[in-house]
Tab-separated table of N, CA and C in Angstrom:
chain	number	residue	atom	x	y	z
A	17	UNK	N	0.854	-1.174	0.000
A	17	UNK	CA	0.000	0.000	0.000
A	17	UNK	C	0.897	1.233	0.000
A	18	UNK	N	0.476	2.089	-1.014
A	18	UNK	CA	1.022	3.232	-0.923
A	18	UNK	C	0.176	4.620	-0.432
A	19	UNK	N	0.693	4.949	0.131
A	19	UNK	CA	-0.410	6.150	0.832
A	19	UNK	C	0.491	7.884	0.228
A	20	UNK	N	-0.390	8.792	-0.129
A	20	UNK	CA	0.554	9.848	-0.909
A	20	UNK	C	-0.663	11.201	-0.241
A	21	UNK	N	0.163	11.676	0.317
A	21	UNK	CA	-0.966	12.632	1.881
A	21	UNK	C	-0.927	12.295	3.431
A	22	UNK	N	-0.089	12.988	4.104
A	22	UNK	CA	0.114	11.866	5.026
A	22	UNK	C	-0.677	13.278	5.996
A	23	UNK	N	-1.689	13.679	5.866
A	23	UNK	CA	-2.695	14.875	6.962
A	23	UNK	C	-3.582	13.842	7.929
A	24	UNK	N	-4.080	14.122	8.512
A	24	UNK	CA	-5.150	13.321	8.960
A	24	UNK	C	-5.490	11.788	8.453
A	25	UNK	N	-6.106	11.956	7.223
A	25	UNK	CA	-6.542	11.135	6.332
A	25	UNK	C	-5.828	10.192	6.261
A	26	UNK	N	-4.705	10.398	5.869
A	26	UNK	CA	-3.821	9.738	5.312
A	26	UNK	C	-2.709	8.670	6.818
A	27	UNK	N	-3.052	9.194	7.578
A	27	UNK	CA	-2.274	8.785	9.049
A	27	UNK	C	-3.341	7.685	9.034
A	28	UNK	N	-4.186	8.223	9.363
A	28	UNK	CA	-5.510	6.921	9.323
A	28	UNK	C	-5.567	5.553	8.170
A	29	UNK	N	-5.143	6.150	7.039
A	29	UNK	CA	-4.958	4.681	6.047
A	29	UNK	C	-4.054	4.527	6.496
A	30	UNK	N	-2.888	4.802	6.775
A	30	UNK	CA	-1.537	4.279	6.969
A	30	UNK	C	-1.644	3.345	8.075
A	31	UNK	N	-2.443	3.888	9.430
A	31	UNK	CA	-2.343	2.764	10.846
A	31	UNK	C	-3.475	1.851	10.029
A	32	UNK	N	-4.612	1.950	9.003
A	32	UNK	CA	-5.478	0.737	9.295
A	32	UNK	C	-4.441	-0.236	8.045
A	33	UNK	N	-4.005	-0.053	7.079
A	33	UNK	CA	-3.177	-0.934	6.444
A	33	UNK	C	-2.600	-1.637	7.354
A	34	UNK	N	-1.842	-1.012	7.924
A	34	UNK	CA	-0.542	-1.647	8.908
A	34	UNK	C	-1.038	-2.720	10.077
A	35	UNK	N	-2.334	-2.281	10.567
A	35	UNK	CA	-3.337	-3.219	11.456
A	35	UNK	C	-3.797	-4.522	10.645
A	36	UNK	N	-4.379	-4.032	9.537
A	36	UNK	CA	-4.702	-5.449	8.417
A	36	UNK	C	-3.145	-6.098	8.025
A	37	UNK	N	-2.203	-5.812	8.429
A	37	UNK	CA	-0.858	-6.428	7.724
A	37	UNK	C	-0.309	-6.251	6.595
A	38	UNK	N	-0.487	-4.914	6.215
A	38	UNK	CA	0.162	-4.571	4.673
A	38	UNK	C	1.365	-4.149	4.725
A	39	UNK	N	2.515	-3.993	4.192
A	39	UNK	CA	3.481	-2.973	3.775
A	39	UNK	C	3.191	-2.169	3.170
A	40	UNK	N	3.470	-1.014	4.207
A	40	UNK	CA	2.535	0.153	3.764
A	40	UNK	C	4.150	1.169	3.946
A	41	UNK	N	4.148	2.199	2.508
A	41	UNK	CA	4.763	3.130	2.059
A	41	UNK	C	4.091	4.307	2.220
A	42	UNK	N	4.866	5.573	2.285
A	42	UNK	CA	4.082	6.852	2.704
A	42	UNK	C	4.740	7.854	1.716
A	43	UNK	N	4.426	9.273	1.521
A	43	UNK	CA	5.014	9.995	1.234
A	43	UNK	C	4.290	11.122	1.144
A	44	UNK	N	4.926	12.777	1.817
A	44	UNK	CA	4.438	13.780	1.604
A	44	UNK	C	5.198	14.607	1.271
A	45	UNK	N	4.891	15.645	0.828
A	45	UNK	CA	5.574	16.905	0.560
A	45	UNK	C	6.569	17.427	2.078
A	46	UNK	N	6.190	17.451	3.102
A	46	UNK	CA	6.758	17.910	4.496
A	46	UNK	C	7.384	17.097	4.792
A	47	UNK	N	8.626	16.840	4.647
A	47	UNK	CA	9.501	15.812	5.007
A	47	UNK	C	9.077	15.986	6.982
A	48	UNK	N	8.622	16.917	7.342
A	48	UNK	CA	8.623	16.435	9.112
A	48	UNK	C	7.563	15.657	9.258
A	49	UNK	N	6.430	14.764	8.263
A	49	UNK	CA	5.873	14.091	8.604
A	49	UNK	C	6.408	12.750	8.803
A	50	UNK	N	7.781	12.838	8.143
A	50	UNK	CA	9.197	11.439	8.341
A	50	UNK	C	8.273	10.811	9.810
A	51	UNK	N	8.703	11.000	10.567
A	51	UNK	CA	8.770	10.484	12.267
A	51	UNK	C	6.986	9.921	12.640
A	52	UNK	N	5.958	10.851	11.861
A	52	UNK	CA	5.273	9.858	12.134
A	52	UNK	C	4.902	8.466	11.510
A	53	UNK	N	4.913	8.827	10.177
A	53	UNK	CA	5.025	7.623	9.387
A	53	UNK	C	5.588	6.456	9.508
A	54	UNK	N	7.031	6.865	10.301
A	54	UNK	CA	7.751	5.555	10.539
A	54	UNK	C	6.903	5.067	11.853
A	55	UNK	N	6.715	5.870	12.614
A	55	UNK	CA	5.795	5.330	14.046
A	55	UNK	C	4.380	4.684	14.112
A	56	UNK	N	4.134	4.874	12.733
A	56	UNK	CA	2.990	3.721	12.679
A	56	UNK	C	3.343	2.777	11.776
A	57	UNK	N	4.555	2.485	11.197
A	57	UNK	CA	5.392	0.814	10.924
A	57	UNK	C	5.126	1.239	9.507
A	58	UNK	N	5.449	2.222	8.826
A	58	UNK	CA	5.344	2.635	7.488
A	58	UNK	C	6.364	2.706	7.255
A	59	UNK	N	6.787	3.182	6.194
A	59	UNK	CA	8.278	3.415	5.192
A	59	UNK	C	8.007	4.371	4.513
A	60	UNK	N	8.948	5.667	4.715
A	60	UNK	CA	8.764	6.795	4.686
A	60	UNK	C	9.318	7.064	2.956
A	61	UNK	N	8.965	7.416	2.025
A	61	UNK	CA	9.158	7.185	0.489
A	61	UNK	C	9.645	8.816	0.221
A	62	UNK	N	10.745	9.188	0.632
A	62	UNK	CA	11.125	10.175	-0.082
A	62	UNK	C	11.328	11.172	-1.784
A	63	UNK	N	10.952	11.649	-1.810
A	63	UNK	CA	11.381	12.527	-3.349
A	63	UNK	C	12.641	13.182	-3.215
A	64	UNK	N	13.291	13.059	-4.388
A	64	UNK	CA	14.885	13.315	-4.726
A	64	UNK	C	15.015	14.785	-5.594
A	65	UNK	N	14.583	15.462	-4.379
A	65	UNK	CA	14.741	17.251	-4.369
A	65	UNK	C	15.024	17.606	-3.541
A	66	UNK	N	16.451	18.252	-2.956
A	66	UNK	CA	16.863	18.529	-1.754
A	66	UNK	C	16.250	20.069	-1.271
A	67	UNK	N	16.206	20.433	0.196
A	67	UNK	CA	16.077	21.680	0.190
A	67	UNK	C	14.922	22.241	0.150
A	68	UNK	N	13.897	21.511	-0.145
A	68	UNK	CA	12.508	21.513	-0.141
A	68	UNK	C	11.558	21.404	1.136
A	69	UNK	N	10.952	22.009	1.930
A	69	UNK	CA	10.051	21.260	3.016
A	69	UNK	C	8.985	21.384	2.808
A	70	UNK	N	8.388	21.992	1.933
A	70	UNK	CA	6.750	22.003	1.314
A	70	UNK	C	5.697	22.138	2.606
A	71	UNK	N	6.427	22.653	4.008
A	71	UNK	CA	5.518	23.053	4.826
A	71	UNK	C	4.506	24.271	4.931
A	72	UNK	N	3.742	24.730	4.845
A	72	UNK	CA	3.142	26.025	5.457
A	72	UNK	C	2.834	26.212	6.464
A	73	UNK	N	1.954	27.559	6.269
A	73	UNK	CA	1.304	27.754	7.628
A	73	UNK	C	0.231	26.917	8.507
A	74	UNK	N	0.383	27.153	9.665
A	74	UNK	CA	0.119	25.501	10.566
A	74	UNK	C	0.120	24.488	10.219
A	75	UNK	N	1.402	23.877	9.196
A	75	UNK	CA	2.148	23.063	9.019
A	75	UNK	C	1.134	22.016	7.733
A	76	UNK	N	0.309	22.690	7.172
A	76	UNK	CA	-0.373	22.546	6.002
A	76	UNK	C	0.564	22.314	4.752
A	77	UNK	N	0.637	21.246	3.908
A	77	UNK	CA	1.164	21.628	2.578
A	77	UNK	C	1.090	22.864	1.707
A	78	UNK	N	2.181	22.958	1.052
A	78	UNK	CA	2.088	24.356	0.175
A	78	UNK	C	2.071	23.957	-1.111
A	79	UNK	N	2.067	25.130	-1.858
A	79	UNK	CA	1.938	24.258	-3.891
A	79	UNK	C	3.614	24.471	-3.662
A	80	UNK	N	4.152	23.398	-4.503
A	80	UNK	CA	5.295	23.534	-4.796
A	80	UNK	C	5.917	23.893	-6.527
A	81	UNK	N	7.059	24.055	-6.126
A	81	UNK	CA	7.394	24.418	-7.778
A	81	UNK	C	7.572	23.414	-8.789
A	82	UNK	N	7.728	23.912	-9.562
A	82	UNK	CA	7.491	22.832	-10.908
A	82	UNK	C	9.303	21.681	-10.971
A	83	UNK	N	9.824	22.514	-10.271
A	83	UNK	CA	11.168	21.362	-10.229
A	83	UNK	C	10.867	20.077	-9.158
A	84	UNK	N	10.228	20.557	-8.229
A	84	UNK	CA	10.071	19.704	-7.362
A	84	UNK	C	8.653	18.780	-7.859
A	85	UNK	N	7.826	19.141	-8.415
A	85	UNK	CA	6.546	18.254	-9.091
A	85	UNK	C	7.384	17.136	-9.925
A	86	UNK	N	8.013	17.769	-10.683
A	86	UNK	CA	9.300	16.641	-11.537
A	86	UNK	C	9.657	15.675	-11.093
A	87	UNK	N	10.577	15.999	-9.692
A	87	UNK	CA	10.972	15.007	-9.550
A	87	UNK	C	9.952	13.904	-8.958
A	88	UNK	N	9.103	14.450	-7.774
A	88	UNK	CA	7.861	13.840	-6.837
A	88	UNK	C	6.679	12.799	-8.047
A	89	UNK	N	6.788	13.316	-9.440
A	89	UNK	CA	6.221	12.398	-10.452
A	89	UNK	C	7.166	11.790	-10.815
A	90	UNK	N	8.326	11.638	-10.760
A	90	UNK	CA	9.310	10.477	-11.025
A	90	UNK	C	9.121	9.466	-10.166
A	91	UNK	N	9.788	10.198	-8.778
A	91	UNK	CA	9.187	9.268	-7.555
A	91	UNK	C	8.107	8.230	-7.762
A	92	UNK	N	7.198	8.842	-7.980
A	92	UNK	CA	5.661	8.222	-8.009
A	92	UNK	C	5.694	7.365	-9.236
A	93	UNK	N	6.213	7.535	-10.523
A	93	UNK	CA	6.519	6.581	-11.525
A	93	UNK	C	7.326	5.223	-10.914
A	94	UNK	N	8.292	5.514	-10.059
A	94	UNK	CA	9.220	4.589	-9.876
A	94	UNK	C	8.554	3.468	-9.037
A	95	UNK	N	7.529	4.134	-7.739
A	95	UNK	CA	7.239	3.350	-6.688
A	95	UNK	C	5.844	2.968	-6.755
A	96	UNK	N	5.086	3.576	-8.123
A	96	UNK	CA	3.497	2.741	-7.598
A	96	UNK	C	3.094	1.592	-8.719
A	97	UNK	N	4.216	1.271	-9.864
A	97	UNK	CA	4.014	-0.018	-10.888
A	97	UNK	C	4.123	-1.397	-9.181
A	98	UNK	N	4.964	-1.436	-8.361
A	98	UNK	CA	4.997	-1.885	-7.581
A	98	UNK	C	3.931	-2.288	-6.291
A	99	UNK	N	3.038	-1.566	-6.769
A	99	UNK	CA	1.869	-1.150	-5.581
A	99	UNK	C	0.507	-1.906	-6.134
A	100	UNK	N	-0.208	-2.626	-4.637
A	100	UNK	CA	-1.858	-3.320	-5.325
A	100	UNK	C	-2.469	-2.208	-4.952
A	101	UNK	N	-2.247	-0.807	-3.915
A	101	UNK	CA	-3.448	-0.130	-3.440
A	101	UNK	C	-2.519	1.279	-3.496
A	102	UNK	N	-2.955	2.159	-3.972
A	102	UNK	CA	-2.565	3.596	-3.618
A	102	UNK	C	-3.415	4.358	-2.945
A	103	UNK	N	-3.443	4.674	-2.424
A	103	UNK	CA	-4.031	6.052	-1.100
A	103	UNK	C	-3.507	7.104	-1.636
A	104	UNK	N	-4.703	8.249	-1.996
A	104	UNK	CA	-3.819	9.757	-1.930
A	104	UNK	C	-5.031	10.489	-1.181
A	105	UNK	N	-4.309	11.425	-0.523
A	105	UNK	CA	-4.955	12.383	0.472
A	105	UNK	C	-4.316	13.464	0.652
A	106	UNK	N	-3.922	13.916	-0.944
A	106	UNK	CA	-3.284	15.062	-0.734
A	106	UNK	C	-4.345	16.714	-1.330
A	107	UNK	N	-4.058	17.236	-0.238
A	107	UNK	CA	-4.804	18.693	-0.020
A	107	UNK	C	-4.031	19.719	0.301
A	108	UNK	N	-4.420	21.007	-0.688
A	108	UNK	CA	-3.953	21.901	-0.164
A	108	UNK	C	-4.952	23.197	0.007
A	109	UNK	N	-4.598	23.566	1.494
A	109	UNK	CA	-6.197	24.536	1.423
A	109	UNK	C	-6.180	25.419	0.565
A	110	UNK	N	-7.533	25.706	-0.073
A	110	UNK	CA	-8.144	26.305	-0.892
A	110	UNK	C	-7.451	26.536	-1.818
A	111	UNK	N	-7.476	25.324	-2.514
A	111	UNK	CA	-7.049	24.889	-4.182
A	111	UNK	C	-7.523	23.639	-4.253
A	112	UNK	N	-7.386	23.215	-5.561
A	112	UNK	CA	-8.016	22.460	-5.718
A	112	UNK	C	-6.669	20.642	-5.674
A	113	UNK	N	-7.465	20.050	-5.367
A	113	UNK	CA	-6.263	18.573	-4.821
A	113	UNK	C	-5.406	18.437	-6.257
A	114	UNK	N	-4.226	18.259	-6.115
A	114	UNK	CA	-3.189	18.074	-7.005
A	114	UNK	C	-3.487	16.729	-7.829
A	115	UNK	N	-3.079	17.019	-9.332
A	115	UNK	CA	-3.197	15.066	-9.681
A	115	UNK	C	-2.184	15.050	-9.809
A	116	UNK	N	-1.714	13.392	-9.100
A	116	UNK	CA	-0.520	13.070	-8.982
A	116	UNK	C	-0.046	11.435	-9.626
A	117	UNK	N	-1.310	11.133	-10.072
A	117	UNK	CA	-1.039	10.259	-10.831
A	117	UNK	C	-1.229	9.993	-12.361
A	118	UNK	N	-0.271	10.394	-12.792
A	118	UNK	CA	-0.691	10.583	-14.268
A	118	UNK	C	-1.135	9.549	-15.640
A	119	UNK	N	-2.185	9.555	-16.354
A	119	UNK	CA	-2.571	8.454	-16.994
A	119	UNK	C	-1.121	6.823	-16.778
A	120	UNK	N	-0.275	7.434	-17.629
A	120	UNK	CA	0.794	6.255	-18.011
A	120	UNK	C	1.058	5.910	-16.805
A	121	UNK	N	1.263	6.724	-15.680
A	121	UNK	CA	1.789	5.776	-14.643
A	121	UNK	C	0.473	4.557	-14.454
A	122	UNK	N	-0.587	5.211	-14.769
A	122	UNK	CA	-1.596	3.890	-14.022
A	122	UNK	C	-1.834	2.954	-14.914
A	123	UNK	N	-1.273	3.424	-16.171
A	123	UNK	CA	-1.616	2.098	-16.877
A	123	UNK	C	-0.581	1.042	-16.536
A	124	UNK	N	0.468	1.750	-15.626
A	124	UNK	CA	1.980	0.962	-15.506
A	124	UNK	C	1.429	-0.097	-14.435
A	125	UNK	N	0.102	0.228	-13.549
A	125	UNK	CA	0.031	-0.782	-12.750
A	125	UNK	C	-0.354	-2.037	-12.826
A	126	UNK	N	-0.301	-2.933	-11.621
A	126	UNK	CA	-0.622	-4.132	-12.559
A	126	UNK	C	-1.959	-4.390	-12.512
A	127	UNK	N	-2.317	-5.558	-13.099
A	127	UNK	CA	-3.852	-5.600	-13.332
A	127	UNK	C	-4.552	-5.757	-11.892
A	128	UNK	N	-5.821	-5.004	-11.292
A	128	UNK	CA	-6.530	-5.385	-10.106
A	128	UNK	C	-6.145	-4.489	-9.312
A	129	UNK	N	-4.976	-3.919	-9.532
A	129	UNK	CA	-4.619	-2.269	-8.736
A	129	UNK	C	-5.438	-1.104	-8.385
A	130	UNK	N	-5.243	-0.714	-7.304
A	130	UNK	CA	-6.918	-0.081	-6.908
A	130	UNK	C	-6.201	1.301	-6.747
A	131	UNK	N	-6.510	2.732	-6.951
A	131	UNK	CA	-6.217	4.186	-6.716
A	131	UNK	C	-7.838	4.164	-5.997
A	132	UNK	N	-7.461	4.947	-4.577
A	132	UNK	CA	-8.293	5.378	-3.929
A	132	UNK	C	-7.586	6.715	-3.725
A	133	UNK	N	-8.675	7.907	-4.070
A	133	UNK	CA	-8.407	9.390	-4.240
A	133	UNK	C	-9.699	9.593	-2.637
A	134	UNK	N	-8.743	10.064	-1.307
A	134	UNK	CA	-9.805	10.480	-0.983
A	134	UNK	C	-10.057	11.897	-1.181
A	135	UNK	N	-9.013	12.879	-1.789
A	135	UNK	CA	-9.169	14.381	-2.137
A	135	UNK	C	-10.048	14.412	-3.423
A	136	UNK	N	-10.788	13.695	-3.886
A	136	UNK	CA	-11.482	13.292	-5.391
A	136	UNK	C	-12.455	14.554	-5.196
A	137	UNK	N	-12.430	14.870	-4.403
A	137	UNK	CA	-14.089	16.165	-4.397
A	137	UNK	C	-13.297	17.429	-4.466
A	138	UNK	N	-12.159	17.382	-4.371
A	138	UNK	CA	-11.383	18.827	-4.562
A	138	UNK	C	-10.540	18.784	-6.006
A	139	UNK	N	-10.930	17.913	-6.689
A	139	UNK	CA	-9.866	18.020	-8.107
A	139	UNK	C	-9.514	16.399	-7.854
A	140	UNK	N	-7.953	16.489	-7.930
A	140	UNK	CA	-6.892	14.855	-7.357
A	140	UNK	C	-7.357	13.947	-8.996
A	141	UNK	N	-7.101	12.805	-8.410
A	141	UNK	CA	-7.142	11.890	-9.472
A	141	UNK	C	-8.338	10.987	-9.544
């Protein structure tokens, strides 16, 4: 299971995967969500853009720039052909949810692969 939003929402798929027995992967824009992710037996899935913390105000995601979308859709190319379930729960207030999974990557998945968007009412995938 891959979970991509790690706010609320996303903490919550992450502990109920991990309760049902999945290997469950995480990843957000705020690298300080590192520490919880690992504390509920996740694996914290970094993007290969240094220098970045994509935090805001009260520690909300921010839009990020287009170098860092680059790489974070590479990322996401590399790690969800690998994946039966993706989780995204990514939000940013008042805009509309980012898509982060782009056609080709999902055709990359394998057959029976499930994308659950819970940001689907704000934009997302």
């Amino acid at each position: 299971v891959f979970v991509i939003g790690v706010g609320v929402a996303g903490l919550s798929a992450i502990a109920t995967a991990h309760a049902l027995g999945a290997k469950v992967f995480a990843n957000d824009v705020r690298d300080a969500v590192r520490d919880q992710v690992k504390s509920l037996g996740a694996e914290f899935v970094p993007i290969d853009a240094e220098g970045i913390a994509g935090e805001g105000a009260g520690g909300y995601a921010t839009e990020m720039g287009d170098a860092f979308k680059a790489a974070q859709l590479a990322t996401y190319a590399r790690v969800i052909p690998d994946m039966d379930i993706v989780v995204t729960s990514a939000m940013i207030p008042d805009r509309a949810a980012p898509l982060l999974i782009p056609e080709e990557v999902v055709r990359s998945m394998r057959r029976g692969s499930v994308i659950v968007d819970l940001a689907a009412q704000t934009g997302g995938n």
